[in-house]
CSV table of C-alpha atoms in Angstrom, one decimal:
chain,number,residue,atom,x,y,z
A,139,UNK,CA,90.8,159.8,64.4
A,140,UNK,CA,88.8,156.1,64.7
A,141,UNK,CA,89.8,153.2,66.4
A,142,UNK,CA,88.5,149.9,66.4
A,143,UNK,CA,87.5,149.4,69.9
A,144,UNK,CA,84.5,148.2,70.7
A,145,UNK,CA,82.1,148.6,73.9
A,146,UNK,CA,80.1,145.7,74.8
A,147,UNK,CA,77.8,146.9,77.3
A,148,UNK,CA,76.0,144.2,79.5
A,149,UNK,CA,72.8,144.4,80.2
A,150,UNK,CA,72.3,143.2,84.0
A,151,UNK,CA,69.1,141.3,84.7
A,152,UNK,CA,66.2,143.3,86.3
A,153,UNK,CA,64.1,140.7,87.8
A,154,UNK,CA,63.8,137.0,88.6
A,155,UNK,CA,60.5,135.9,88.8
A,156,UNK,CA,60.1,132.4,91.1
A,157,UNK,CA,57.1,130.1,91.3
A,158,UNK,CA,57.1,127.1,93.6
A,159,UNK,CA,54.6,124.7,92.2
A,160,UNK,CA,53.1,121.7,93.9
A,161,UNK,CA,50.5,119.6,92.1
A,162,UNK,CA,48.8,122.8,90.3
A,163,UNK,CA,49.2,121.8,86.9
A,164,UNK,CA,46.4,124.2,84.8
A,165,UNK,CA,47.0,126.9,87.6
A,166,UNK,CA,50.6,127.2,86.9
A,167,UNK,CA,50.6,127.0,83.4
A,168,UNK,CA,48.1,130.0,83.1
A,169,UNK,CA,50.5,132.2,85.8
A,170,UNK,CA,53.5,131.1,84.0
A,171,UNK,CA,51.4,132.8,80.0
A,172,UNK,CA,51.0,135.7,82.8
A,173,UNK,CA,54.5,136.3,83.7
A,174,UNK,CA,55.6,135.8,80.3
A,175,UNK,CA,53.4,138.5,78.7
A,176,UNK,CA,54.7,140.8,82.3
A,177,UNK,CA,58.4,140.6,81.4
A,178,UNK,CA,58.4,141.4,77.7
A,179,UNK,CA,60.0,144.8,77.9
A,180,UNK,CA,62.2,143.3,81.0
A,181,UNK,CA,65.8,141.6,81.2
A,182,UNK,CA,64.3,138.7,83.1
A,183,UNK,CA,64.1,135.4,84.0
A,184,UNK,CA,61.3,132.8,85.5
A,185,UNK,CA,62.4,129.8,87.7
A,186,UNK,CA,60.2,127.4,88.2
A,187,UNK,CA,60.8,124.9,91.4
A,188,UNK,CA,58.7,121.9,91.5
A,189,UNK,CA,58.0,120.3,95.0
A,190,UNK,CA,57.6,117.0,93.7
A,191,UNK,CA,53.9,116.9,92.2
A,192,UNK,CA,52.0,113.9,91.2
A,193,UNK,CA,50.7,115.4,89.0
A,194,UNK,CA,52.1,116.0,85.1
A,195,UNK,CA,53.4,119.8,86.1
A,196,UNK,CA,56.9,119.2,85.4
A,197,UNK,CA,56.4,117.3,82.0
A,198,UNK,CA,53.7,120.5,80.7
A,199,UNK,CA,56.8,122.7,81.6
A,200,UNK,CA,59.3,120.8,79.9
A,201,UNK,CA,56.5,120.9,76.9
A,202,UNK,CA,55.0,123.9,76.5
A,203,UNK,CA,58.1,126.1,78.6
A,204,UNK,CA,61.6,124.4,77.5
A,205,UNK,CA,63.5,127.5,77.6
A,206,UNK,CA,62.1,128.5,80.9
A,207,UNK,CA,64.3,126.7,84.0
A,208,UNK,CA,62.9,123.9,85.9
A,209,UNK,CA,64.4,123.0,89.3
A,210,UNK,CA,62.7,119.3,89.9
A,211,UNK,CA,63.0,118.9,93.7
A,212,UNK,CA,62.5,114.9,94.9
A,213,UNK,CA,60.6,115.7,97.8
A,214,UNK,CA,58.4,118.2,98.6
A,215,UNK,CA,60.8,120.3,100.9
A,216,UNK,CA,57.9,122.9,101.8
A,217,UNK,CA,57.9,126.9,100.9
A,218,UNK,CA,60.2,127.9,102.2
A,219,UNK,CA,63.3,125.7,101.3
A,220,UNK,CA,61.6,125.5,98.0
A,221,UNK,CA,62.1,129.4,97.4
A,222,UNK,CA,65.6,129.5,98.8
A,223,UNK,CA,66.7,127.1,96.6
A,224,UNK,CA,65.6,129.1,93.5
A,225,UNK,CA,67.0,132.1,94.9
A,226,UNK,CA,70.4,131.0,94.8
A,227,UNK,CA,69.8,130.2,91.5
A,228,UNK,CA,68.6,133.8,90.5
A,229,UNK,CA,70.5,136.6,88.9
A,230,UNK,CA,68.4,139.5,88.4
A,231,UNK,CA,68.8,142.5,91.0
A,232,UNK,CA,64.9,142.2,91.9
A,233,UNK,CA,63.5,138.4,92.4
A,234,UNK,CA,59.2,138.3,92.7
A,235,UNK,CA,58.5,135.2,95.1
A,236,UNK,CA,54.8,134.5,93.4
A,237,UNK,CA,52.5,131.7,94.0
A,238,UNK,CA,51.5,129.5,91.0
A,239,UNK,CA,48.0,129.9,91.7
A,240,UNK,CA,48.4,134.1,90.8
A,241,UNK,CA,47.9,135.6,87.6
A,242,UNK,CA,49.7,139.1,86.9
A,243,UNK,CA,48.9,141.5,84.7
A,244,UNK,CA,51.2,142.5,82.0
A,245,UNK,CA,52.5,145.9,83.5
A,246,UNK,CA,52.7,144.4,86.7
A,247,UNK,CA,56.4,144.6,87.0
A,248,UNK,CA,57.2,147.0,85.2
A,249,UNK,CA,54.9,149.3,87.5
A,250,UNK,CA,56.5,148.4,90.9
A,251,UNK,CA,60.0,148.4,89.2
A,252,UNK,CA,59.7,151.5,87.7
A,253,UNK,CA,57.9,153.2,91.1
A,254,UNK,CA,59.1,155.9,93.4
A,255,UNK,CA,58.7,152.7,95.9
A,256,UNK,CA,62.1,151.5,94.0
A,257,UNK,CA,63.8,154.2,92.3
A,258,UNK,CA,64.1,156.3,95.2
A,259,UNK,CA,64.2,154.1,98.1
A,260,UNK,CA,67.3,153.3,99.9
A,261,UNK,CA,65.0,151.6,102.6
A,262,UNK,CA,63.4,149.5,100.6
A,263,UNK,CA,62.7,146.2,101.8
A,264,UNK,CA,59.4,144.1,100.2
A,265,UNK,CA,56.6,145.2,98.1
A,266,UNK,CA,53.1,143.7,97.6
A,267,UNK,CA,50.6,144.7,95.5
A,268,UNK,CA,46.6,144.5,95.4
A,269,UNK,CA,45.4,140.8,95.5
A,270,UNK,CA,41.6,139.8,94.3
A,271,UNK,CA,40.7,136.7,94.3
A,272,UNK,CA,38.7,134.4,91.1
A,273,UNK,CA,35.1,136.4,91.8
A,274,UNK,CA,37.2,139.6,91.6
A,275,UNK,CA,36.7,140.8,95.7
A,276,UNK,CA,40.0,142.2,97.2
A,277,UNK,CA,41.8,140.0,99.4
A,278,UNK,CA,42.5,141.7,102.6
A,279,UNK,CA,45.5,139.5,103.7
A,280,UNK,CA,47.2,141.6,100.7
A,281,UNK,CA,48.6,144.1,103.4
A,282,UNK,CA,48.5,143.4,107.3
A,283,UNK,CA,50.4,144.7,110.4
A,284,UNK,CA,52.4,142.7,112.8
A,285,UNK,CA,50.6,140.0,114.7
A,286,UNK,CA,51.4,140.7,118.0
A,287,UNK,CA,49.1,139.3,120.9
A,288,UNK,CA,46.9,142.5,121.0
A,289,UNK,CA,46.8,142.9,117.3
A,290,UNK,CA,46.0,138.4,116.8
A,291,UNK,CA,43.8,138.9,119.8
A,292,UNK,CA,41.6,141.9,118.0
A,293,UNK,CA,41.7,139.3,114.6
A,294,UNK,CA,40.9,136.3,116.2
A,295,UNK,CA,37.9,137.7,117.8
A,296,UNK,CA,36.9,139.8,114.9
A,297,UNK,CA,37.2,143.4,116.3
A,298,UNK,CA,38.7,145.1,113.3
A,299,UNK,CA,35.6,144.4,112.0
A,300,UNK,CA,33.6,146.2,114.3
A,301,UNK,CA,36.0,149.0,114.5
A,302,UNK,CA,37.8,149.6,111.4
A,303,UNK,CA,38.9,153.1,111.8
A,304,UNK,CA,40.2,152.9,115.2
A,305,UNK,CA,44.1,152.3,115.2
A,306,UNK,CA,43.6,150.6,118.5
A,307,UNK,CA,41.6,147.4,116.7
A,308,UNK,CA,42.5,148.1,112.7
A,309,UNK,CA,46.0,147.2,112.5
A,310,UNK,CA,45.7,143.3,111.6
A,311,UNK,CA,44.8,144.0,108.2
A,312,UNK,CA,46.9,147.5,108.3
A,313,UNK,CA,43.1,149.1,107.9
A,314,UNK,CA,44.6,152.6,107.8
A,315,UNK,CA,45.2,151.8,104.4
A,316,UNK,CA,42.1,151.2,101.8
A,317,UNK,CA,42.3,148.7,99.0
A,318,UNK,CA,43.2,151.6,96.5
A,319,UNK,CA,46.2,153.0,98.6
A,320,UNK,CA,49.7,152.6,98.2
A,321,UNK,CA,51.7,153.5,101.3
A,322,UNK,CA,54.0,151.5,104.1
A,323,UNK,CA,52.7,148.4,105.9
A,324,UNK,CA,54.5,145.6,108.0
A,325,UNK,CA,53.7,142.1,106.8
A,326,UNK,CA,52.9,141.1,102.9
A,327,UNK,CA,51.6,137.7,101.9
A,328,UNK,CA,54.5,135.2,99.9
A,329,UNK,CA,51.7,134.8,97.0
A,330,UNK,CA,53.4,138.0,96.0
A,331,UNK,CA,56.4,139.6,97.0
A,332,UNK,CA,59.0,141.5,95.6
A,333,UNK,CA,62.4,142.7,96.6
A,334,UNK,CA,66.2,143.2,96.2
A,335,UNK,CA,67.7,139.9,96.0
A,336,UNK,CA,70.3,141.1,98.1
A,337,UNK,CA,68.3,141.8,100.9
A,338,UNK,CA,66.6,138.1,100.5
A,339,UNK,CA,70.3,136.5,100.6
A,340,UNK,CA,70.9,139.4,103.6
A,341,UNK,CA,67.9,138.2,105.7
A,342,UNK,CA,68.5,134.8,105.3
A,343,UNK,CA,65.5,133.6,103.0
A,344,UNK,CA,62.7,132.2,104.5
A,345,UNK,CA,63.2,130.1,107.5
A,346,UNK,CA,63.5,126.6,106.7
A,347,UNK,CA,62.5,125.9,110.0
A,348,UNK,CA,58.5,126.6,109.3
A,349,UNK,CA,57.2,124.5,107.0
A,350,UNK,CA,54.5,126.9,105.5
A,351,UNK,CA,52.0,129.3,106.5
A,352,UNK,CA,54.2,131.6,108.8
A,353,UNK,CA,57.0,131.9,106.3
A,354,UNK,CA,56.1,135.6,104.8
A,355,UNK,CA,55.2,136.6,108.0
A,356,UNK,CA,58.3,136.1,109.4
A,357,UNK,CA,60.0,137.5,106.0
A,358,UNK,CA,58.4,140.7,106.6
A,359,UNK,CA,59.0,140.9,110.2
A,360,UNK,CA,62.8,140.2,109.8
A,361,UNK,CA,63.1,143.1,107.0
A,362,UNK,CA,61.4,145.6,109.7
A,363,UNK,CA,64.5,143.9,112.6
A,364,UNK,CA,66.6,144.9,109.3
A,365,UNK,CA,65.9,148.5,109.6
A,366,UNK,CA,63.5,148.5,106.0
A,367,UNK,CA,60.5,149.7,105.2
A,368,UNK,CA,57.5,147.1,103.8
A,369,UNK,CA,55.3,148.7,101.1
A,370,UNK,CA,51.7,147.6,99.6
A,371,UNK,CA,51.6,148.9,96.1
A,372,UNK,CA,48.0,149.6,94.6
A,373,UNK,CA,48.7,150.2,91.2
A,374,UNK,CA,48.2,146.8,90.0
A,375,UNK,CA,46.4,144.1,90.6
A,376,UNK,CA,47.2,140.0,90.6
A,377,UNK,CA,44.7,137.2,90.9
A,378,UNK,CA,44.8,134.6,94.0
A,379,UNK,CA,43.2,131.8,93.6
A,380,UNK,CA,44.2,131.1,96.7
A,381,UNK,CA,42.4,128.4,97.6
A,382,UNK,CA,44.2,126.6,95.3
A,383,UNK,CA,47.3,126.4,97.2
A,384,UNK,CA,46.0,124.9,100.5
A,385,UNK,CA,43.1,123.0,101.5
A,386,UNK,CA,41.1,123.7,104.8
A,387,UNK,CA,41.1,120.9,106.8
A,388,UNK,CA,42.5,119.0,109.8
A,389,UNK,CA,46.5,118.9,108.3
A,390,UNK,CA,46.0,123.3,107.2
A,391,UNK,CA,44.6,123.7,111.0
A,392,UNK,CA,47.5,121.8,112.7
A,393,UNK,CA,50.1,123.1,110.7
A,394,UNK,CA,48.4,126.3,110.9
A,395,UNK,CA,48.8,126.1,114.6
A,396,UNK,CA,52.4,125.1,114.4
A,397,UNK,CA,52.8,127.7,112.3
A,398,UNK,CA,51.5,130.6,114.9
A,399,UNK,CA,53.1,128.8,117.6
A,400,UNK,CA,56.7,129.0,115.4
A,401,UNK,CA,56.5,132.8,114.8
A,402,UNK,CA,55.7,133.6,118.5
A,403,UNK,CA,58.1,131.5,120.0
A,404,UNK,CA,60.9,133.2,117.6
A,405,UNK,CA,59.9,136.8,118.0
A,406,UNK,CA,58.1,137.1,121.2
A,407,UNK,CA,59.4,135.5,124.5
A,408,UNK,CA,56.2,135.9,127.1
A,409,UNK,CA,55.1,134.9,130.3
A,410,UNK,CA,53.4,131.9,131.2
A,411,UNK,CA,50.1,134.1,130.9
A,412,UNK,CA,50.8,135.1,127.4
A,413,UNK,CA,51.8,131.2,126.2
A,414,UNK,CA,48.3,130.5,127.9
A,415,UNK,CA,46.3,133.1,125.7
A,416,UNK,CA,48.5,132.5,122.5
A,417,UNK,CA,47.6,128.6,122.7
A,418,UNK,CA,43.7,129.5,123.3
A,419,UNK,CA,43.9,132.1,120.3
A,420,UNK,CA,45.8,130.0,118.1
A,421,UNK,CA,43.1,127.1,118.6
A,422,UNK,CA,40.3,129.4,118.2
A,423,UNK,CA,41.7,130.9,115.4
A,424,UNK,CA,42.5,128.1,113.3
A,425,UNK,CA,39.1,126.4,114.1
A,426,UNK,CA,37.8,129.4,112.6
A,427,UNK,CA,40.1,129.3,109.7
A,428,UNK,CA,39.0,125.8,109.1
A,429,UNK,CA,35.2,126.5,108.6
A,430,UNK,CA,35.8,129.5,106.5
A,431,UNK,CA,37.1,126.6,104.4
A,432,UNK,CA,33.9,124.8,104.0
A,433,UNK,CA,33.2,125.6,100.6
A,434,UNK,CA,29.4,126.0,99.7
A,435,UNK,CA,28.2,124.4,96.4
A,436,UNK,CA,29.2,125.6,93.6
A,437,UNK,CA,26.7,127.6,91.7
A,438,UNK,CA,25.5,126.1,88.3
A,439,UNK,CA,25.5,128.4,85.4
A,440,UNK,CA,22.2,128.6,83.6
A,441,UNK,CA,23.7,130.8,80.7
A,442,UNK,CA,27.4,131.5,79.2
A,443,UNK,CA,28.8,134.3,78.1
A,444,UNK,CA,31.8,133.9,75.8
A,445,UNK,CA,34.0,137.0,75.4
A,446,UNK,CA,36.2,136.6,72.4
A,447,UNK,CA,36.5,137.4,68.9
A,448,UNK,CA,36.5,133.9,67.5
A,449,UNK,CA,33.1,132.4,66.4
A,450,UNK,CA,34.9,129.1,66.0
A,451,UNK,CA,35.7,129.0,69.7
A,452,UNK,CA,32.1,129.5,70.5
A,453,UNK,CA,31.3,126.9,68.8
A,454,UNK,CA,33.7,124.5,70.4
A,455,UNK,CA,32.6,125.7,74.1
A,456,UNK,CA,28.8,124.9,73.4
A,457,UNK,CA,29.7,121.3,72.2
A,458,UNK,CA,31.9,121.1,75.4
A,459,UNK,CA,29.5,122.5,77.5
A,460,UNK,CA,26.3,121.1,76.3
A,461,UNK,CA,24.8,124.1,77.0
A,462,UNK,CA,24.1,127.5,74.2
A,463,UNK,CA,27.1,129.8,74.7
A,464,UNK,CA,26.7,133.6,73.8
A,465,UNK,CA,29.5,135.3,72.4
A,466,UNK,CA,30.5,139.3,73.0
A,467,UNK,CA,32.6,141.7,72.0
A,468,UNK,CA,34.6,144.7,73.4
A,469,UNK,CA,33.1,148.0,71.9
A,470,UNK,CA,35.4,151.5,73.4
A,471,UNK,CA,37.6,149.4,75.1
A,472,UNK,CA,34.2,148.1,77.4
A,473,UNK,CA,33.0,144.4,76.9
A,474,UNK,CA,29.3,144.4,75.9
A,475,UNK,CA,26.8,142.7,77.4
A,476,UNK,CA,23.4,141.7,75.5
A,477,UNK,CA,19.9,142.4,76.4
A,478,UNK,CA,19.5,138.7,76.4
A,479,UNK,CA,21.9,137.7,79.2
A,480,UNK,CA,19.6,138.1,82.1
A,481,UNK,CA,20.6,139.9,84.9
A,482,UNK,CA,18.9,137.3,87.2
A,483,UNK,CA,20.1,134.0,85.8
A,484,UNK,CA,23.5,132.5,87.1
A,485,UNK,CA,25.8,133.2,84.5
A,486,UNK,CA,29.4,132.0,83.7
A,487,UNK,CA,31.5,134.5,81.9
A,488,UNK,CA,34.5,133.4,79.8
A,489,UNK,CA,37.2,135.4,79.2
A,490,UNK,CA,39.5,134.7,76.1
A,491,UNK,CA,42.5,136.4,76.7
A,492,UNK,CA,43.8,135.8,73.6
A,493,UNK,CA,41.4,138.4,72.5
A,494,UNK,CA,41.4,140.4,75.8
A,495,UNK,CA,44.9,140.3,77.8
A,496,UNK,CA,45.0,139.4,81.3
A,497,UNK,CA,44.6,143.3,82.8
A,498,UNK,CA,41.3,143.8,80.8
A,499,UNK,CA,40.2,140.1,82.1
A,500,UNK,CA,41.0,141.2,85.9
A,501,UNK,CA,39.5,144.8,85.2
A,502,UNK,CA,36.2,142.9,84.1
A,503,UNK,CA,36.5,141.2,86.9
A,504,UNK,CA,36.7,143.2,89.3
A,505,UNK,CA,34.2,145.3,87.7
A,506,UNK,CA,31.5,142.6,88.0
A,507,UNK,CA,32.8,141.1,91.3
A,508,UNK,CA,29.4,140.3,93.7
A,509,UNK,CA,26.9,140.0,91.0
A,510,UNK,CA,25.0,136.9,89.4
A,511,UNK,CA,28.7,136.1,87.3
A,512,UNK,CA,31.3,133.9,87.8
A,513,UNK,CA,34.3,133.6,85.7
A,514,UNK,CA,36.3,131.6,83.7
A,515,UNK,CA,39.5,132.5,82.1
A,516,UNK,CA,40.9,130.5,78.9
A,517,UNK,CA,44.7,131.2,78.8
A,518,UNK,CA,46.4,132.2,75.6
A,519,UNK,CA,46.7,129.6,73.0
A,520,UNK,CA,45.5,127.0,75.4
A,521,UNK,CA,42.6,124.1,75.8
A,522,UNK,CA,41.0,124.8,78.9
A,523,UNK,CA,39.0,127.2,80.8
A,524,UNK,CA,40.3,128.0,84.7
A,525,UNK,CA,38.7,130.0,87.7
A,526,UNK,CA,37.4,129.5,91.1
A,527,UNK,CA,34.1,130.6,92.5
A,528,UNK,CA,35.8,132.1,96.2
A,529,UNK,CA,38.8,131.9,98.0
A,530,UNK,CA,38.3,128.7,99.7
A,531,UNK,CA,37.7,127.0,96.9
A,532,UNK,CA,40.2,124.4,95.6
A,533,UNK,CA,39.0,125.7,91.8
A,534,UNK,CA,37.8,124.1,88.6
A,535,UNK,CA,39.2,123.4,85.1
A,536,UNK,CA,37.5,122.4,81.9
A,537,UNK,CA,39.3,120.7,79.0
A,538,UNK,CA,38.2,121.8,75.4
């Protein structure tokens, strides 16, 4: 016996990636090619919120992404209130709070969503994963420990560095964890974060009250109060640009200080001692903050190094350029390089992901990370080239 009755099932969504942009144009449009290469094989959405740029972000969305949602905000209402309006806006069960200036790879998500970290989890509370930055070195601010005074005091003065297997000074930068290992840590960074969107909604979002800077910090910290367990996932691996998003100099060092100042006064009531070292740290800290951002010159590339399948694109870089361009190939999945690239000369590496994908790009670069290369990645179907020589630099993009 049949009947005519029909199951519809429905399909709920999996993830909701957000991106907060702010006057990142090229950056966003290459993390945005990133995501959507990262949620093919996913029920998921991207929601783009727009802090009022001056620049032409919102118009290259509405161009190039029409079917992807743009939340145009009229002021620029910082990170957090930013996120927690795209939140509200989200349906899928996981939401990824990701910085414009990141590119993922394309099994990014479907590796932490299809971890033991999620499956079989009831503690879950917020994953990161393993951050480089545009010359390919790992970020360290990719896992950290709670900053209480002992722990800031051991940072601000540099003692993790001088003792990085002693639990007493290695906890700032949750040290008893290498680059390459998953496991549980306290505080992840908001370039990348993912979790339930239930727990966001449960924790209250980011605190509107601070501006920027302490926001993920505090995230993290509230998830712990919460009773959840934070996780850095090593598995994959996202590019921060990082010093994209924020400039180092007097206005990143004040509100820097305001900051540090908003998370202690929140979560740690202390004596009149303890307000006295905090202020001295905090100074001394973002002082130091704010010279790491001096950004030495950038080095000038005597030779390029095109990888790509496209003869016609080599052609188009040298005319752009001015200079000769080399072009290479991938041979056994390994991108070869020529006899005639010398070792010694500065060279600039482009990387056409058309012809590579973004994992084999960040691979390559991490591969090559401290040597005589920098790195340039051309975005799929676009006409520039994109990268940043460290993590204090603001970045550079070429038009072709």
């Amino acid at each position: 016996m049949s009947n005519n009755l029909t199951i519809h099932y429905i399909c709920p969504m999996q993830l909701s990636v957000i991106i907060l942009n702010y006057n990142v144009r090229y950056f966003l449009e290459q993390c945005v090619l990133s995501v959507e290469k990262a949620i093919q094989n996913l029920e998921a959405e991207i929601i783009v919120v727009d802090n009022h740029s001056s620049d032409d972000s919102c118009a290259m969305m509405r161009a190039r992404f029409p079917h992807i949602k743009l939340i145009e905000n009229k002021a620029n209402l910082g990170f957090p209130k930013g996120n927690n309006i795209a939140v509200k806006e989200a349906k899928g069960e996981y939401i990824c709070i990701l910085n414009p200036d990141t590119v993922v790879a394309e099994d990014t998500f479907e590796k932490i969503l299809n971890s033991q970290l999620v499956t079989r989890n009831s503690q879950l509370g917020i994953i990161g994963c393993k951050l480089i930055d545009g010359t390919g070195n790992f970020l360290p601010e990719s896992k950290r420990g709670v900053p209480t005074p002992w722990v800031a005091f051991t940072k601000i003065f540099g003692l993790y560095k001088f003792f990085p297997n002693s639990t007493l000074f290695n906890q700032y930068y949750a040290q008893h964890l290498n680059e390459n290992q998953s496991g549980e840590v306290d505080i992840l960074v908001g370039a990348f974060m993912v979790m339930k969107r239930e727990l966001y909604l449960e924790l209250g979002g980011f605190d509107e009250d601070c501006f920027m800077y302490a926001d993920d910090i505090d995230l993290s910290y509230r998830a712990l109060l919460h009773g959840k367990k934070n996780y850095y996932f090593a598995e994959t691996t996202v590019i921060h640009y990082k010093g994209e998003s924020t400039v180092k100099d007097g206005t990143y060092m004040r509100r820097f200080q305001e900051a540090m100042q908003f998370f202690y006064q929140k979560h740690y009531q202390g004596s009149f001692f303890f307000s006295m070292f905090m202020r001295i740290g905090i100074v001394f800290f973002a002082l130091v903050k704010m010279f790491q951002g001096k950004v030495s010159p950038k080095p000038v590339p005597e030779q390029y190094l095109l990888v790509s399948d496209t003869e016609a694109l080599r052609e188009k870089l040298t005319a752009v350029l001015q200079k000769s361009v080399e072009r290479t190939t991938m041979e056994n999945g390994k991108i070869v390089i020529s006899q005639t690239i010398s070792k010694i000369k500065q060279t600039e590496v482009i990387l056409d992901v058309d012809y590579l994908g973004f994992k084999k790009a960040m691979s390559f670069l991490k591969e090559n990370k401290n040597k005589s290369f920098t790195f340039k990645l051309l975005p799929p179907s676009s006409n520039f080239i994109i990268g940043s020589n460290s993590s204090n630099d603001r970045g550079e993009v070429i038009q072709i």
